[in-house]
C-alpha atoms as a PDB file:
ATOM      1  CA  MET A   1     151.378-156.428  93.959  1.00  0.00           C
ATOM      2  CA  GLY A   2     150.197-153.384  91.819  1.00  0.00           C
ATOM      3  CA  SER A   3     150.452-152.285  87.993  1.00  0.00           C
ATOM      4  CA  GLY A   4     153.483-150.209  87.185  1.00  0.00           C
ATOM      5  CA  GLU A   5     151.786-146.636  87.969  1.00  0.00           C
ATOM      6  CA  MET A   6     151.730-147.717  91.782  1.00  0.00           C
ATOM      7  CA  GLY A   7     155.566-147.606  91.953  1.00  0.00           C
ATOM      8  CA  ILE A   8     155.728-149.799  94.293  1.00  0.00           C
ATOM      9  CA  GLU A   9     158.879-150.377  95.590  1.00  0.00           C
ATOM     10  CA  ILE A  10     159.598-153.610  98.701  1.00  0.00           C
ATOM     11  CA  THR A  11     162.876-152.663 101.204  1.00  0.00           C
ATOM     12  CA  THR A  12     163.674-156.185 102.535  1.00  0.00           C
ATOM     13  CA  ASN A  13     166.790-158.521 103.107  1.00  0.00           C
ATOM     14  CA  TRP A  14     164.447-161.662 102.925  1.00  0.00           C
ATOM     15  CA  GLU A  15     166.084-162.396 106.359  1.00  0.00           C
ATOM     16  CA  VAL A  16     163.159-164.469 108.770  1.00  0.00           C
ATOM     17  CA  GLY A  17     162.579-161.550 111.728  1.00  0.00           C
ATOM     18  CA  ASN A  18     163.603-158.390 109.565  1.00  0.00           C
ATOM     19  CA  PRO A  19     161.456-155.352 108.404  1.00  0.00           C
ATOM     20  CA  ILE A  20     159.943-155.558 104.874  1.00  0.00           C
ATOM     21  CA  VAL A  21     158.880-151.832 103.984  1.00  0.00           C
ATOM     22  CA  ILE A  22     156.754-151.802 100.941  1.00  0.00           C
ATOM     23  CA  LYS A  23     155.999-148.125  99.175  1.00  0.00           C
ATOM     24  CA  GLY A  24     153.596-146.986  96.731  1.00  0.00           C
ATOM     25  CA  PHE A  25     151.384-144.865  95.146  1.00  0.00           C
ATOM     26  CA  HIS A  26     147.498-146.000  95.057  1.00  0.00           C
ATOM     27  CA  HIS A  27     145.298-142.949  94.161  1.00  0.00           C
ATOM     28  CA  VAL A  28     148.032-141.270  97.435  1.00  0.00           C
ATOM     29  CA  GLU A  29     150.596-142.801  99.508  1.00  0.00           C
ATOM     30  CA  PHE A  30     151.224-146.009 102.031  1.00  0.00           C
ATOM     31  CA  GLU A  31     153.664-147.341 103.061  1.00  0.00           C
ATOM     32  CA  ASN A  32     153.580-150.228 104.672  1.00  0.00           C
ATOM     33  CA  LYS A  33     155.380-151.469 107.052  1.00  0.00           C
ATOM     34  CA  GLY A  34     156.028-155.720 108.726  1.00  0.00           C
ATOM     35  CA  ILE A  35     158.320-157.867 110.059  1.00  0.00           C
ATOM     36  CA  VAL A  36     159.824-161.205 107.331  1.00  0.00           C
ATOM     37  CA  LEU A  37     157.973-164.475 109.218  1.00  0.00           C
ATOM     38  CA  GLU A  38     159.046-167.237 106.911  1.00  0.00           C
ATOM     39  CA  TYR A  39     160.918-166.949 103.329  1.00  0.00           C
ATOM     40  CA  VAL A  40     161.992-170.455 101.862  1.00  0.00           C
ATOM     41  CA  PRO A  41     163.589-169.527  98.742  1.00  0.00           C
ATOM     42  CA  GLU A  42     161.314-170.797  95.060  1.00  0.00           C
ATOM     43  CA  SER A  43     158.184-171.953  97.346  1.00  0.00           C
ATOM     44  CA  ILE A  44     157.165-169.347 100.088  1.00  0.00           C
ATOM     45  CA  ILE A  45     157.157-166.095 101.814  1.00  0.00           C
ATOM     46  CA  SER A  46     155.020-164.949 104.440  1.00  0.00           C
ATOM     47  CA  TYR A  47     155.435-161.684 106.243  1.00  0.00           C
ATOM     48  CA  ASN A  48     153.141-159.976 108.668  1.00  0.00           C
ATOM     49  CA  PHE A  49     152.575-155.774 107.406  1.00  0.00           C
ATOM     50  CA  LEU A  50     150.711-152.493 109.527  1.00  0.00           C
ATOM     51  CA  SER A  51     148.879-149.908 105.861  1.00  0.00           C
ATOM     52  CA  SER A  52     149.753-146.332 106.443  1.00  0.00           C
ATOM     53  CA  LEU A  53     145.928-145.977 105.466  1.00  0.00           C
ATOM     54  CA  SER A  54     144.082-147.965 107.641  1.00  0.00           C
ATOM     55  CA  ARG A  55     145.590-145.196 110.423  1.00  0.00           C
ATOM     56  CA  LEU A  56     145.434-147.785 113.165  1.00  0.00           C
ATOM     57  CA  PRO A  57     148.495-147.756 116.084  1.00  0.00           C
ATOM     58  CA  ASP A  58     151.206-149.855 115.466  1.00  0.00           C
ATOM     59  CA  GLU A  59     151.107-152.843 117.302  1.00  0.00           C
ATOM     60  CA  GLU A  60     150.648-156.786 116.602  1.00  0.00           C
ATOM     61  CA  LYS A  61     147.425-157.048 116.777  1.00  0.00           C
ATOM     62  CA  ASN A  62     146.368-155.157 113.748  1.00  0.00           C
ATOM     63  CA  HIS A  63     149.070-156.478 111.344  1.00  0.00           C
ATOM     64  CA  SER A  64     148.481-159.008 108.529  1.00  0.00           C
ATOM     65  CA  VAL A  65     149.708-161.729 107.314  1.00  0.00           C
ATOM     66  CA  LEU A  66     150.387-162.876 103.889  1.00  0.00           C
ATOM     67  CA  ARG A  67     151.507-166.531 103.349  1.00  0.00           C
ATOM     68  CA  PHE A  68     152.481-166.934  99.469  1.00  0.00           C
ATOM     69  CA  VAL A  69     153.116-170.653  99.012  1.00  0.00           C
ATOM     70  CA  LEU A  70     154.580-171.263  95.468  1.00  0.00           C
ATOM     71  CA  MET A  71     153.589-174.663  94.516  1.00  0.00           C
ATOM     72  CA  PRO A  72     155.583-176.332  90.104  1.00  0.00           C
ATOM     73  CA  GLU A  73     152.801-177.902  88.666  1.00  0.00           C
ATOM     74  CA  GLY A  74     154.906-179.306  85.072  1.00  0.00           C
ATOM     75  CA  ASP A  75     154.645-176.226  82.991  1.00  0.00           C
ATOM     76  CA  HIS A  76     153.090-173.981  85.296  1.00  0.00           C
ATOM     77  CA  THR A  77     152.883-172.964  88.954  1.00  0.00           C
ATOM     78  CA  THR A  78     149.965-172.470  91.616  1.00  0.00           C
ATOM     79  CA  ILE A  79     150.010-169.826  94.107  1.00  0.00           C
ATOM     80  CA  LEU A  80     149.069-170.113  97.084  1.00  0.00           C
ATOM     81  CA  LEU A  81     147.932-166.915  99.340  1.00  0.00           C
ATOM     82  CA  THR A  82     146.895-166.870 102.700  1.00  0.00           C
ATOM     83  CA  ILE A  83     145.578-163.693 104.637  1.00  0.00           C
ATOM     84  CA  SER A  84     144.862-163.727 108.060  1.00  0.00           C
ATOM     85  CA  ASN A  85     144.695-161.558 111.121  1.00  0.00           C
ATOM     86  CA  PHE A  86     142.162-158.548 109.446  1.00  0.00           C
ATOM     87  CA  PRO A  87     141.669-155.805 112.415  1.00  0.00           C
ATOM     88  CA  THR A  88     138.690-154.117 110.300  1.00  0.00           C
ATOM     89  CA  GLU A  89     136.993-154.771 108.113  1.00  0.00           C
ATOM     90  CA  ALA A  90     137.717-152.665 105.832  1.00  0.00           C
ATOM     91  CA  ILE A  91     140.648-154.518 105.431  1.00  0.00           C
ATOM     92  CA  TYR A  92     139.546-157.851 105.452  1.00  0.00           C
ATOM     93  CA  HIS A  93     137.350-157.055 102.608  1.00  0.00           C
ATOM     94  CA  HIS A  94     140.234-153.836 101.228  1.00  0.00           C
ATOM     95  CA  LEU A  95     142.491-157.339 101.328  1.00  0.00           C
ATOM     96  CA  ASN A  96     140.020-159.303  99.851  1.00  0.00           C
ATOM     97  CA  PHE A  97     139.602-157.433  96.407  1.00  0.00           C
ATOM     98  CA  TYR A  98     143.047-156.165  95.756  1.00  0.00           C
ATOM     99  CA  TRP A  99     144.640-159.277  95.819  1.00  0.00           C
ATOM    100  CA  ASN A 100     142.013-161.443  94.166  1.00  0.00           C
ATOM    101  CA  VAL A 101     142.936-157.947  91.074  1.00  0.00           C
ATOM    102  CA  THR A 102     145.978-159.366  91.528  1.00  0.00           C
ATOM    103  CA  LEU A 103     146.472-161.890  91.569  1.00  0.00           C
ATOM    104  CA  ALA A 104     144.372-162.512  88.209  1.00  0.00           C
ATOM    105  CA  MET A 105     146.897-159.956  86.255  1.00  0.00           C
ATOM    106  CA  LEU A 106     149.149-162.134  86.843  1.00  0.00           C
ATOM    107  CA  SER A 107     147.370-164.857  85.575  1.00  0.00           C
ATOM    108  CA  ARG A 108     146.731-163.190  82.821  1.00  0.00           C
ATOM    109  CA  GLN A 109     150.051-161.481  82.544  1.00  0.00           C
ATOM    110  CA  TYR A 110     152.267-164.784  82.589  1.00  0.00           C
ATOM    111  CA  LEU A 111     149.217-166.426  79.854  1.00  0.00           C
ATOM    112  CA  SER A 112     149.730-163.504  77.444  1.00  0.00           C
ATOM    113  CA  ASP A 113     153.300-163.796  78.036  1.00  0.00           C
ATOM    114  CA  HIS A 114     154.269-168.336  77.287  1.00  0.00           C
END
């Protein structure tokens, strides 16, 4: 989740219903706070979150939901990312851009390592 310069720090125990906090720096410091919704080791991670950058009230309707599903396929793994609940159009565009770039970087990194 982000380049090394972003200094991403994730704090959670991955138990469903418990908090997840993601802190980092991307032009400014940010803190995403949410709840773990689903966790199946080596298979599924889902959580909701509200970014401090959004400046929206901490209400359920303002939390976006990310769900990652890992699908082993022979000698590689496909990541299926579903993002839902975009409280604003700006958040939609930011998450769409950020995760398209991040997933492409993960893929390039994996391919260069193998």
